[in-house]
PDB file of C-alpha atoms and ligand atoms in Angstrom:
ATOM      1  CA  UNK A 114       0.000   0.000   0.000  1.00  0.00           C
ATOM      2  CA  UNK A 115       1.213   3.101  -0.834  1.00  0.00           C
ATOM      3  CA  UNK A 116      -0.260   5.965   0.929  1.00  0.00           C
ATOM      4  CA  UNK A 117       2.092   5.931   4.224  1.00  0.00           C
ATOM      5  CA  UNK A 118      -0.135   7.391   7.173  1.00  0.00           C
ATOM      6  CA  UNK A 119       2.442   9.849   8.701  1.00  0.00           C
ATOM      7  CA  UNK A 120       2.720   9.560  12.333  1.00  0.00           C
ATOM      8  CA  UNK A 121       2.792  13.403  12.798  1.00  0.00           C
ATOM      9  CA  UNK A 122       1.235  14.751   9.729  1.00  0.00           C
ATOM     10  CA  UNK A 123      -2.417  15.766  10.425  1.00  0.00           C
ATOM     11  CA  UNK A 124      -4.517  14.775   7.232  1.00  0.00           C
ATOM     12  CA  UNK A 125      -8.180  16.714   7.141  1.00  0.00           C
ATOM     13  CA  UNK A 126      -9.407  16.834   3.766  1.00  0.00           C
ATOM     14  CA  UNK A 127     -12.825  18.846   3.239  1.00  0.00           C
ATOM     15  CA  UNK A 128     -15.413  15.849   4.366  1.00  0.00           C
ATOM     16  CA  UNK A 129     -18.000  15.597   1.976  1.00  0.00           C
ATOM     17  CA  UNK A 130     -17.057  16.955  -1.759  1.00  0.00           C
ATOM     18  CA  UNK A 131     -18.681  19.924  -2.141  1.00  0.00           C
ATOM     19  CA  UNK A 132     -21.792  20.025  -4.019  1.00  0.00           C
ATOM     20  CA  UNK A 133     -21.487  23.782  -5.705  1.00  0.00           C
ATOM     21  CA  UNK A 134     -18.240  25.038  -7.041  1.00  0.00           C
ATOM     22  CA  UNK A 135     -16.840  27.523  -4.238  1.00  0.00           C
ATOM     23  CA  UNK A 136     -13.333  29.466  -6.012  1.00  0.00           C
ATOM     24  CA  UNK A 137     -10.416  28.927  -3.229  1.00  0.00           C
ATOM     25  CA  UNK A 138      -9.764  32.606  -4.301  1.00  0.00           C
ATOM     26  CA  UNK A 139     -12.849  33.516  -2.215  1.00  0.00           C
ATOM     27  CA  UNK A 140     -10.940  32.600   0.580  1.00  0.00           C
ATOM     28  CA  UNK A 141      -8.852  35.030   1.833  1.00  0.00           C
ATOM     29  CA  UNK A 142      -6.952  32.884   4.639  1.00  0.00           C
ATOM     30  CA  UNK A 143      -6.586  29.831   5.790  1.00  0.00           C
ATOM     31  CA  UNK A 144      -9.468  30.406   8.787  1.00  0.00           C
ATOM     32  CA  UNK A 145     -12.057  31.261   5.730  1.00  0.00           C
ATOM     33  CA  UNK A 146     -10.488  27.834   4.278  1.00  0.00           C
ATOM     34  CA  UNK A 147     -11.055  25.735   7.186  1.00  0.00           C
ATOM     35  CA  UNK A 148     -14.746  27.747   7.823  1.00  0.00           C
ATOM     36  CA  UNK A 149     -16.011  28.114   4.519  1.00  0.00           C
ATOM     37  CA  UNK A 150     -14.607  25.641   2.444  1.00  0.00           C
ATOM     38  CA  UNK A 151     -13.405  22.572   4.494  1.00  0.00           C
ATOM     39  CA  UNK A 152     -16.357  23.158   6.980  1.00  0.00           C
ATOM     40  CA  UNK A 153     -14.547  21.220  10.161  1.00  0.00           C
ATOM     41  CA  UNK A 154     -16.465  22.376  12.881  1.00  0.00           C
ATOM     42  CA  UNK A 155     -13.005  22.867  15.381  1.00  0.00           C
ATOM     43  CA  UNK A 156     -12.379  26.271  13.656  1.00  0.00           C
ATOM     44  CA  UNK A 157     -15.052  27.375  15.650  1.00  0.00           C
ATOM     45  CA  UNK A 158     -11.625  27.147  18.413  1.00  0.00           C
ATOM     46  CA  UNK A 159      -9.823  29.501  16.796  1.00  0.00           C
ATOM     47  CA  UNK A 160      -9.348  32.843  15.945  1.00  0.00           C
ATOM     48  CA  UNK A 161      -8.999  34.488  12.301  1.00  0.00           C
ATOM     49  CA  UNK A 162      -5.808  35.337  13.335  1.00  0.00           C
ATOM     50  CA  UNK A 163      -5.017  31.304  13.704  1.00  0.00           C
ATOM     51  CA  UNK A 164      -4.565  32.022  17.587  1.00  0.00           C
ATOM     52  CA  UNK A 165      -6.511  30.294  20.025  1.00  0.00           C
ATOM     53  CA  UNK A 166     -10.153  31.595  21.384  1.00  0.00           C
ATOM     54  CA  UNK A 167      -9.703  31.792  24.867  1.00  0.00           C
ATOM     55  CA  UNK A 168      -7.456  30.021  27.080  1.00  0.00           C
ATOM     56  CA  UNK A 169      -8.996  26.518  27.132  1.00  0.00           C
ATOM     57  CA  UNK A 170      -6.484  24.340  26.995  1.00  0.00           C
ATOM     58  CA  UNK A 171      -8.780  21.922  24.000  1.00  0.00           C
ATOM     59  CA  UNK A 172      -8.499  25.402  22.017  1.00  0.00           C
ATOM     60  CA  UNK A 173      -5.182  25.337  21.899  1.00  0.00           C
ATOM     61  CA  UNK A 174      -4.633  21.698  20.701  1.00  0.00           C
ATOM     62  CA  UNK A 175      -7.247  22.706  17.823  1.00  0.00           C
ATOM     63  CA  UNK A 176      -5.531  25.532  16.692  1.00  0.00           C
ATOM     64  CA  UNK A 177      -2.029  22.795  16.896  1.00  0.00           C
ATOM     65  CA  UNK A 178      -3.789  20.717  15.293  1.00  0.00           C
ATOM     66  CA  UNK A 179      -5.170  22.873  12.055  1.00  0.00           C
ATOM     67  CA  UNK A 180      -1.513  24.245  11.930  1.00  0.00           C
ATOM     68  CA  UNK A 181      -0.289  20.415  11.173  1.00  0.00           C
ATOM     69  CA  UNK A 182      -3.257  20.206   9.117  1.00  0.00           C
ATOM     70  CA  UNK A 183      -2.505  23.181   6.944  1.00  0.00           C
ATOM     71  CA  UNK A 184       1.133  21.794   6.243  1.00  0.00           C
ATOM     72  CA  UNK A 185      -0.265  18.791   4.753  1.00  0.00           C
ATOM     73  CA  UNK A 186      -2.688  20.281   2.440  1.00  0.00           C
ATOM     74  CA  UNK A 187      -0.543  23.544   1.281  1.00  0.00           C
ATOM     75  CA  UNK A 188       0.502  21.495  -1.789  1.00  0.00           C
ATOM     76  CA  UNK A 189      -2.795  20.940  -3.076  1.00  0.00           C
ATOM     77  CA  UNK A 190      -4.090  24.132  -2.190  1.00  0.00           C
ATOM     78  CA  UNK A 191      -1.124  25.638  -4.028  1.00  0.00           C
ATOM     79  CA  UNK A 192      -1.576  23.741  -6.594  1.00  0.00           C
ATOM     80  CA  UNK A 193      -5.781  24.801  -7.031  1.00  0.00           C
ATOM     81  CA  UNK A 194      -4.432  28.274  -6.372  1.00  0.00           C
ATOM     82  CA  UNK A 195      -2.486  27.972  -9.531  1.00  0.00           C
ATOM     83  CA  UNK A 196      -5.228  25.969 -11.586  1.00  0.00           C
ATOM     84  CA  UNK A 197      -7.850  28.992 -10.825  1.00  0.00           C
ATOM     85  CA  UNK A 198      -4.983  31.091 -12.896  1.00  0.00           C
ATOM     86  CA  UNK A 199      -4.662  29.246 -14.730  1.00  0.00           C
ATOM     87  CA  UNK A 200      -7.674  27.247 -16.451  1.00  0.00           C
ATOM     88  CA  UNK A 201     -10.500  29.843 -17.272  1.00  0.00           C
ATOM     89  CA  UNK A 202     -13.569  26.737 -17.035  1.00  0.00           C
ATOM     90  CA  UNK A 203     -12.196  24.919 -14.487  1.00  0.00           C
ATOM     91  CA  UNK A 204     -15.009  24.263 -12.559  1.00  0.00           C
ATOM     92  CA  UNK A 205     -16.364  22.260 -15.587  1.00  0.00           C
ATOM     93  CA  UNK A 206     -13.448  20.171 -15.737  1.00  0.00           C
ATOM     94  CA  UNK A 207     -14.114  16.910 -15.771  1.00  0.00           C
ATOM     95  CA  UNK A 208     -10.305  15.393 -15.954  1.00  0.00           C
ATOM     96  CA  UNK A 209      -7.447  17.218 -14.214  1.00  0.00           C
ATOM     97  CA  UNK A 210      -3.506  15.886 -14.582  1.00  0.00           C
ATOM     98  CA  UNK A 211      -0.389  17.373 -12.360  1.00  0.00           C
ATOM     99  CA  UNK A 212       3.164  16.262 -12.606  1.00  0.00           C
ATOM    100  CA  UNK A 213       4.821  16.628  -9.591  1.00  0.00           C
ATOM    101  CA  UNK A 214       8.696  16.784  -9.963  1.00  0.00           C
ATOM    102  CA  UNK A 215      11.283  16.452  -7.575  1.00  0.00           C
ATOM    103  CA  UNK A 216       8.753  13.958  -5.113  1.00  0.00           C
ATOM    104  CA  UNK A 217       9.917  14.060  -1.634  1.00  0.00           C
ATOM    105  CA  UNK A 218       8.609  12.046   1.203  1.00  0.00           C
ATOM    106  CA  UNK A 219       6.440  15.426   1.981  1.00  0.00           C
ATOM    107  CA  UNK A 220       4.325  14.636  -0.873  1.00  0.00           C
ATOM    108  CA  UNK A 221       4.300  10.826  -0.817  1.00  0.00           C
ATOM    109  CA  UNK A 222       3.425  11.286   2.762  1.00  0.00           C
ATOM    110  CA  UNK A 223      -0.027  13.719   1.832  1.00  0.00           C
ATOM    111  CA  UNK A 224      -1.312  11.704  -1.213  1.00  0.00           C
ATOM    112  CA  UNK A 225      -4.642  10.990   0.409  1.00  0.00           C
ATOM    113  CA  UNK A 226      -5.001  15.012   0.253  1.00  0.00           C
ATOM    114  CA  UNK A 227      -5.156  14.864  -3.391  1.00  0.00           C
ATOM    115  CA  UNK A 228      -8.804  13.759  -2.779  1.00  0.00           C
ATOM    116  CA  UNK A 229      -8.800  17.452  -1.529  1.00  0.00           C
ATOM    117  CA  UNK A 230      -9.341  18.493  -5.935  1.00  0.00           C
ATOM    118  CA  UNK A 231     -12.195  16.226  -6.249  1.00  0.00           C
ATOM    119  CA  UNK A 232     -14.000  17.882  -2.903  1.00  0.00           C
ATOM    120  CA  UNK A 233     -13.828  21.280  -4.260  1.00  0.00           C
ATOM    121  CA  UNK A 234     -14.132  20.651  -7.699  1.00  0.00           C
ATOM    122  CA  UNK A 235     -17.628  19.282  -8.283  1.00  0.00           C
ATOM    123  CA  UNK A 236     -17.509  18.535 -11.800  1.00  0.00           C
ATOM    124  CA  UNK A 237     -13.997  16.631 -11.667  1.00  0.00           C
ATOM    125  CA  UNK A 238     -14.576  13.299 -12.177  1.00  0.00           C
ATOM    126  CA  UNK A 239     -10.677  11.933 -12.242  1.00  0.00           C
ATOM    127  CA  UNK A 240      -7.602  13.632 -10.875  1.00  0.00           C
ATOM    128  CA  UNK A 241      -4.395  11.973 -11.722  1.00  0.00           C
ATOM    129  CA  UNK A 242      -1.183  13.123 -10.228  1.00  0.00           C
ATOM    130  CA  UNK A 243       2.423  11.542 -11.793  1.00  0.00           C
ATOM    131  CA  UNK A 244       5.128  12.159  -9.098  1.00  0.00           C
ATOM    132  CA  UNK A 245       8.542  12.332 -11.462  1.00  0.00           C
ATOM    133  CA  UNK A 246      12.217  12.422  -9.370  1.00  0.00           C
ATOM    134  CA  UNK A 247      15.244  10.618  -9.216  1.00  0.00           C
ATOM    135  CA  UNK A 248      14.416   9.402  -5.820  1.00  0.00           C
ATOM    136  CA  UNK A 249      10.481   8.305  -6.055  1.00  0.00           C
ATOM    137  CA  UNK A 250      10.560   5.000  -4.652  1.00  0.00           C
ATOM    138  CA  UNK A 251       9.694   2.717  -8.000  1.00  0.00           C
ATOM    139  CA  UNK A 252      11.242  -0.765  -8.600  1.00  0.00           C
ATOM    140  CA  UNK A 253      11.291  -0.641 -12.373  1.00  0.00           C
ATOM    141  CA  UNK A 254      11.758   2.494 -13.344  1.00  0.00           C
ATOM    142  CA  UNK A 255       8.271   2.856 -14.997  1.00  0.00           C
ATOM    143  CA  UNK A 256       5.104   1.928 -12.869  1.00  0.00           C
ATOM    144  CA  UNK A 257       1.489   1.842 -14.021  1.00  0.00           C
ATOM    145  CA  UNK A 258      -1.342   3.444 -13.220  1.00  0.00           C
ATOM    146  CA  UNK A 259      -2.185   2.817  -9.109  1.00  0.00           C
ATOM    147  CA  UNK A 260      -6.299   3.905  -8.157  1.00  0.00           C
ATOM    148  CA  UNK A 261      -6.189   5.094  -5.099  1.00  0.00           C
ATOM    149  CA  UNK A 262      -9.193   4.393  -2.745  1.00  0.00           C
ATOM    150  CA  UNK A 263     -11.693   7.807  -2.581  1.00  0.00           C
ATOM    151  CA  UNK A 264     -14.043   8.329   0.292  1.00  0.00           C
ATOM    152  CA  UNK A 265     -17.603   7.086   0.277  1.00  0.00           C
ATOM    153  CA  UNK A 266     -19.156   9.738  -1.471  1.00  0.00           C
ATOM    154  CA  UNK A 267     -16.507   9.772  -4.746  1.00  0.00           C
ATOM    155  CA  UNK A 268     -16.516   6.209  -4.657  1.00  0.00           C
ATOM    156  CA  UNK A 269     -20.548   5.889  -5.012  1.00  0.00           C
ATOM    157  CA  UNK A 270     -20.160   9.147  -7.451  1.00  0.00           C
ATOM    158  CA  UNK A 271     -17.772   7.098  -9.480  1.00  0.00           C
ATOM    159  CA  UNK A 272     -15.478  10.032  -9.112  1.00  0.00           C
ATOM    160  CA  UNK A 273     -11.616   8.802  -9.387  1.00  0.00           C
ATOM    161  CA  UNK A 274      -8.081   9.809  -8.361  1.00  0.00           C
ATOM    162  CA  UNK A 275      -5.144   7.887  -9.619  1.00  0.00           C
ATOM    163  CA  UNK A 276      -1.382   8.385  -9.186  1.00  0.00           C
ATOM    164  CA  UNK A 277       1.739   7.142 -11.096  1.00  0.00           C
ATOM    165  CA  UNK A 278       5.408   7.354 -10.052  1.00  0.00           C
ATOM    166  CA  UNK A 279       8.576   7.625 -12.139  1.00  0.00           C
ATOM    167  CA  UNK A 280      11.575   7.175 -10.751  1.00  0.00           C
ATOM    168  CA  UNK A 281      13.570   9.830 -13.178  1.00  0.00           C
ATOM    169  CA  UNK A 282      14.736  13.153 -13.705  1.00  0.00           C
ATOM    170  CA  UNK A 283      11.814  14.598 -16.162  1.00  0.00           C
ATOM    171  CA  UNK A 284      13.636  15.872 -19.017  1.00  0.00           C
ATOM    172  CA  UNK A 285      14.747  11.521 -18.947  1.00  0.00           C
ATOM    173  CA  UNK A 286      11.418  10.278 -18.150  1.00  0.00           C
ATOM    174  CA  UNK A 287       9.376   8.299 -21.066  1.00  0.00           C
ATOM    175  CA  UNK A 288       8.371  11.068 -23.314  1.00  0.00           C
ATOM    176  CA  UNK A 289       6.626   9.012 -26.081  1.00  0.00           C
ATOM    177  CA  UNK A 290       4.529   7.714 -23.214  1.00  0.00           C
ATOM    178  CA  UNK A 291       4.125  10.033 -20.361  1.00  0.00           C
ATOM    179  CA  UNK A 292       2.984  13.177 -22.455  1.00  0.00           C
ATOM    180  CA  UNK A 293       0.640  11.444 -25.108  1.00  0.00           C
ATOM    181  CA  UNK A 294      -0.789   9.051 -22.083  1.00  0.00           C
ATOM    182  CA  UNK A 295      -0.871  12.323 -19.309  1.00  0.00           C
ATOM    183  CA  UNK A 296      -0.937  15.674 -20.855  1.00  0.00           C
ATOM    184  CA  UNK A 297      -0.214  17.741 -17.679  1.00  0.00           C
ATOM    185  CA  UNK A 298      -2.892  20.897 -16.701  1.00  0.00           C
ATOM    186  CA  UNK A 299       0.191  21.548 -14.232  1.00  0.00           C
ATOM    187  CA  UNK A 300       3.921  20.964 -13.444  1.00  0.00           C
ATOM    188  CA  UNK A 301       4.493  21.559 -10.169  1.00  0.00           C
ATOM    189  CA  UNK A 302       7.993  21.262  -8.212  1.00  0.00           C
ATOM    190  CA  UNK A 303       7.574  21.863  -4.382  1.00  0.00           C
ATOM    191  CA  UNK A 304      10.487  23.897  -2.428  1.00  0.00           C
ATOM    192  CA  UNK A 305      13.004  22.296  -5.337  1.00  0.00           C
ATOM    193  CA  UNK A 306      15.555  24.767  -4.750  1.00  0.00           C
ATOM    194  CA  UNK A 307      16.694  24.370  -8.282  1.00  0.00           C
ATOM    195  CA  UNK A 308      18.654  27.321  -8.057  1.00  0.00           C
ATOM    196  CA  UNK A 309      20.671  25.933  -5.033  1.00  0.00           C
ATOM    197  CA  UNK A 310      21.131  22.074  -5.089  1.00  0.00           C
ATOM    198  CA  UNK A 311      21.445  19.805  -8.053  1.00  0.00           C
ATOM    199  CA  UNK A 312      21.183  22.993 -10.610  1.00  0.00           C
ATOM    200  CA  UNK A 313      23.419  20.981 -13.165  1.00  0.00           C
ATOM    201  CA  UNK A 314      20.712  18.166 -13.048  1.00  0.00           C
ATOM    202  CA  UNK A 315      17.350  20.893 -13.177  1.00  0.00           C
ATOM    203  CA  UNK A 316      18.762  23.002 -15.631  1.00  0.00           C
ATOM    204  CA  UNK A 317      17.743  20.613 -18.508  1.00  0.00           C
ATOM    205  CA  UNK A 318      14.470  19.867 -16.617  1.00  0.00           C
ATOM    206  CA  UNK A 319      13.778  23.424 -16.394  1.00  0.00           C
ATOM    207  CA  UNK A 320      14.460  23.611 -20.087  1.00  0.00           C
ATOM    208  CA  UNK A 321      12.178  20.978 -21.084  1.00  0.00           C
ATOM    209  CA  UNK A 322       9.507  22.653 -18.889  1.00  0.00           C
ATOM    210  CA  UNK A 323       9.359  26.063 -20.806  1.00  0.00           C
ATOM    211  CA  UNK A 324       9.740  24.023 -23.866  1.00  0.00           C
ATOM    212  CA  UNK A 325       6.301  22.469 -23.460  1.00  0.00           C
ATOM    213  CA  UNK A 326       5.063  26.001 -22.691  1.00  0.00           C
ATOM    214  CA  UNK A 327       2.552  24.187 -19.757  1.00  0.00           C
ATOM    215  CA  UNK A 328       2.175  26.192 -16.702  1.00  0.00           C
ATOM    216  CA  UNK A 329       4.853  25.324 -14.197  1.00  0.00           C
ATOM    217  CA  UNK A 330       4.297  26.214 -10.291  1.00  0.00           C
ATOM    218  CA  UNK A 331       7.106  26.384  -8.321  1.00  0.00           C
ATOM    219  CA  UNK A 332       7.447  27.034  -4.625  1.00  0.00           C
ATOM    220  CA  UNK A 333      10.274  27.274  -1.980  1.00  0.00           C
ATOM    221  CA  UNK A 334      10.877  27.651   1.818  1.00  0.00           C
ATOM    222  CA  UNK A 335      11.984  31.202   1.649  1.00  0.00           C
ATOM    223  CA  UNK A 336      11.805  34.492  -0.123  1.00  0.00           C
ATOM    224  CA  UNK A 337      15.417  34.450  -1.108  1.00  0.00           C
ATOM    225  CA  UNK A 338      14.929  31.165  -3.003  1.00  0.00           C
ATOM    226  CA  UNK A 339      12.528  32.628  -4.705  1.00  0.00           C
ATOM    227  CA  UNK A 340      14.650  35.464  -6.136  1.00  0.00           C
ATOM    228  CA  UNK A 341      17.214  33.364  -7.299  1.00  0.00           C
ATOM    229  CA  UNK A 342      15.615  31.072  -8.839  1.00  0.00           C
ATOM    230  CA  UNK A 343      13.411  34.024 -10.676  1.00  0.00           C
ATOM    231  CA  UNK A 344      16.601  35.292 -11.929  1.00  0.00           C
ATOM    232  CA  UNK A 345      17.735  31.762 -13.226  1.00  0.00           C
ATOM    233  CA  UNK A 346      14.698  31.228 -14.991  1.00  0.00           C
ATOM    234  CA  UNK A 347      14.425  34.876 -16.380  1.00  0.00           C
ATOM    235  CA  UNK A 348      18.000  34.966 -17.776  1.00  0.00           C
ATOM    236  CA  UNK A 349      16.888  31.201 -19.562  1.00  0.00           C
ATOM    237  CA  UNK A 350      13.676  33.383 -20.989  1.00  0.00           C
ATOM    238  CA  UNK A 351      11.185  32.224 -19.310  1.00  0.00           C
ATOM    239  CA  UNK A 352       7.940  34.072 -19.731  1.00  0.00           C
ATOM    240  CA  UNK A 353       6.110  34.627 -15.866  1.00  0.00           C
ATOM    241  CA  UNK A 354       2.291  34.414 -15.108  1.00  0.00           C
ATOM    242  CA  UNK A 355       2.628  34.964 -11.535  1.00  0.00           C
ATOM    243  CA  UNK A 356       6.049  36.881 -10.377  1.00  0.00           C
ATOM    244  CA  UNK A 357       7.598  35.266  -6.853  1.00  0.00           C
ATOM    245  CA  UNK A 358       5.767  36.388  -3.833  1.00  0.00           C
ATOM    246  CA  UNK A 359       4.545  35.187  -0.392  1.00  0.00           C
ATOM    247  CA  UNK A 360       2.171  32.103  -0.917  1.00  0.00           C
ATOM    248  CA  UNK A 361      -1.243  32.445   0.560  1.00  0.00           C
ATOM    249  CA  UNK A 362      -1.403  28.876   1.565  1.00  0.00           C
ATOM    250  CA  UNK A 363       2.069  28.332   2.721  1.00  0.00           C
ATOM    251  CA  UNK A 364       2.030  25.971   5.707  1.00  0.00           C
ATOM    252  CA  UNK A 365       1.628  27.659   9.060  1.00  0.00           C
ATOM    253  CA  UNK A 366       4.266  25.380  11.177  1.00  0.00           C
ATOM    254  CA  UNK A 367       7.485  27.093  11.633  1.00  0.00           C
ATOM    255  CA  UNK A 368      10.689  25.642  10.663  1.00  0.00           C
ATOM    256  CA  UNK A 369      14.016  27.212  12.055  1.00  0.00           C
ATOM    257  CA  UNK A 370      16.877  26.547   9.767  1.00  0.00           C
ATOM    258  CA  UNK A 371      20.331  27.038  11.757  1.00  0.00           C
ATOM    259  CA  UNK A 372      22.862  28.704   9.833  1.00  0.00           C
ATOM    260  CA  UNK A 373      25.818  29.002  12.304  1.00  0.00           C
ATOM    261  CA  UNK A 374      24.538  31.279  15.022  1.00  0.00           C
ATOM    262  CA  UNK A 375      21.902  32.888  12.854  1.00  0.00           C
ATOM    263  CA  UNK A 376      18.161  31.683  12.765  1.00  0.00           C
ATOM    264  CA  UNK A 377      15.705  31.789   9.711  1.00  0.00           C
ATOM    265  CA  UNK A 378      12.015  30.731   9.798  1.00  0.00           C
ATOM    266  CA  UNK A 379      10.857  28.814   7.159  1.00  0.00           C
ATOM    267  CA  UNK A 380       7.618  27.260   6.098  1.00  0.00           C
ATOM    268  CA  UNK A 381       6.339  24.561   3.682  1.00  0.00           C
ATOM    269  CA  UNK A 382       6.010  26.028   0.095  1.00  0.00           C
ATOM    270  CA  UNK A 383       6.283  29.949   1.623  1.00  0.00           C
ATOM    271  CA  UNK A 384       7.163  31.835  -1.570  1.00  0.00           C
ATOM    272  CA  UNK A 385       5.609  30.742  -5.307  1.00  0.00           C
ATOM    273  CA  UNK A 386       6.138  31.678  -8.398  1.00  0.00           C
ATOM    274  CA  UNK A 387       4.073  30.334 -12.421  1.00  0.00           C
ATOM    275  CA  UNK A 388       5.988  30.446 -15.623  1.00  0.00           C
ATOM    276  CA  UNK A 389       4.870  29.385 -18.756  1.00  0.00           C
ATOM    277  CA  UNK A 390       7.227  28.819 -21.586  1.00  0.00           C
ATOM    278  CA  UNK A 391       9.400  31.931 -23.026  1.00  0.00           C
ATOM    279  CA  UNK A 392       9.042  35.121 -24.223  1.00  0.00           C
TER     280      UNK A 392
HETATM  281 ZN1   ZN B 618     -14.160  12.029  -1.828  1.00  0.00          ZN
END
């Protein structure tokens, strides 16, 4: 079975699939997320501020809790984000394909989330997400199509979400079969930091990317990231639909980086940025 349960990740995906198409862009926040949108009934706990109401000590775990939940879900959020953008009639969409490069265990951890597209998109009927990196745990190089299970409703609806894994850099992968077989809506490459670790290996990948002119979504743990990959991609001509800037559903657990005696504060997929091919 593939979809690891994390120990410590906190999975809430919106319970019942939404019956009428609600933009994520109406929500300004991640409390009008979790109140209007995901409709879990703890956000009554917490302020729109994401403190605690009160001083119970239950309001506190809540507000712990949504916290770990957000960090889970900020990839597919992210990812929504950037298919409101970019798809004009997405809310008729029936069929919906992402390729996820890079793959980390963050995102093999979450992939029960993905339900998450078919919740707030009520006309999708199958959301497939490839997950493309040199270290995606695949025996053969090349593995098939693998259904995942949906909740009750989907399942009764019919409504599908598969996933497929290549172990491969992207601009190697199978291109005779994995762009005629899944034509991508979305690349997507979570805090990659192309621009700072294996930027021999990307630079062909990010090449290959602009080639096939598909919107690409990138994010990263921190502003400065950001900017240097912006500059990487601008100086290869890449043509932006969203310049870098602070993500609205970034994760909302802190992560302290130590660099020698100074601190930084990260967070899961803080800064993004869209391109789509070149200029
Ligand atoms: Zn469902």
């Amino acid at each position: 079975n593939i979809e690891i349960e994390g120990h410590n990740a906190v999975q809430l995906a919106t319970m019942e699939p939404r019956r009428t198409y609600k933009p994520l862009s109406t929500a300004k926040n991640w409390y009008e997320y979790f109140k209007d949108l995901n409709g879990i009934d703890s956000i009554e706990s917490v302020n729109p501020d994401f403190t605690p109401r009160g001083s119970e000590r239950g309001n506190i775990a809540v507000c712990s809790m949504l916290k770990l939940a957000s960090d889970s879900v900020s990839s597919v959020l992210t990812a929504l984000a950037a298919l409101e953008l970019t798809i004009p009639d997405l809310s008729q969409r029936e069929r919906l394909t992402i390729h996820m490069l890079g793959g980390t265990a963050r995102e093999l951890m979450v992939l029960r989330l993905n339900e998450e597209f078919l919740h707030l998109l009520p006309k999708l009927q199958l959301v497939t997400v490839g997950y493309i990196g040199p270290d995606i745990p695949s025996a053969s190089g090349k593995s098939p199509l693998l259904p995942s299970e949906c909740c009750q409703y989907c399942t009764a609806a019919g409504r599908k979400r598969h996933i497929f894994l290549r172990r491969s850099l992207y601009h190697e992968c199978d291109e005779a079969s994995l762009f005629p077989e899944f034509p991508p809506d979305l690349i997507m490459a979570c805090n990659s930091g192309h621009a700072d670790e294996e930027t021999e290996s990307w630079r062909p990948t990010l090449e290959r990317i602009l080639e096939r002119n598909i919107p690409a979504l990138f994010t990263t743990f921190n502003e400065a990231e950001a900017v240097d990959e912006q500059s990487v991609l601008r100086r290869m001509g890449a043509r932006f639909i969203q310049d870098c800037g602070k993500n609205r559903w970034h994760g909302l657990v802190p992560k302290i980086e130590n660099f020698g005696a100074r601190y930084e504060v990260f967070y899961n997929n803080y800064f993004t940025y869209i391109v789509k091919g070149k200029k």
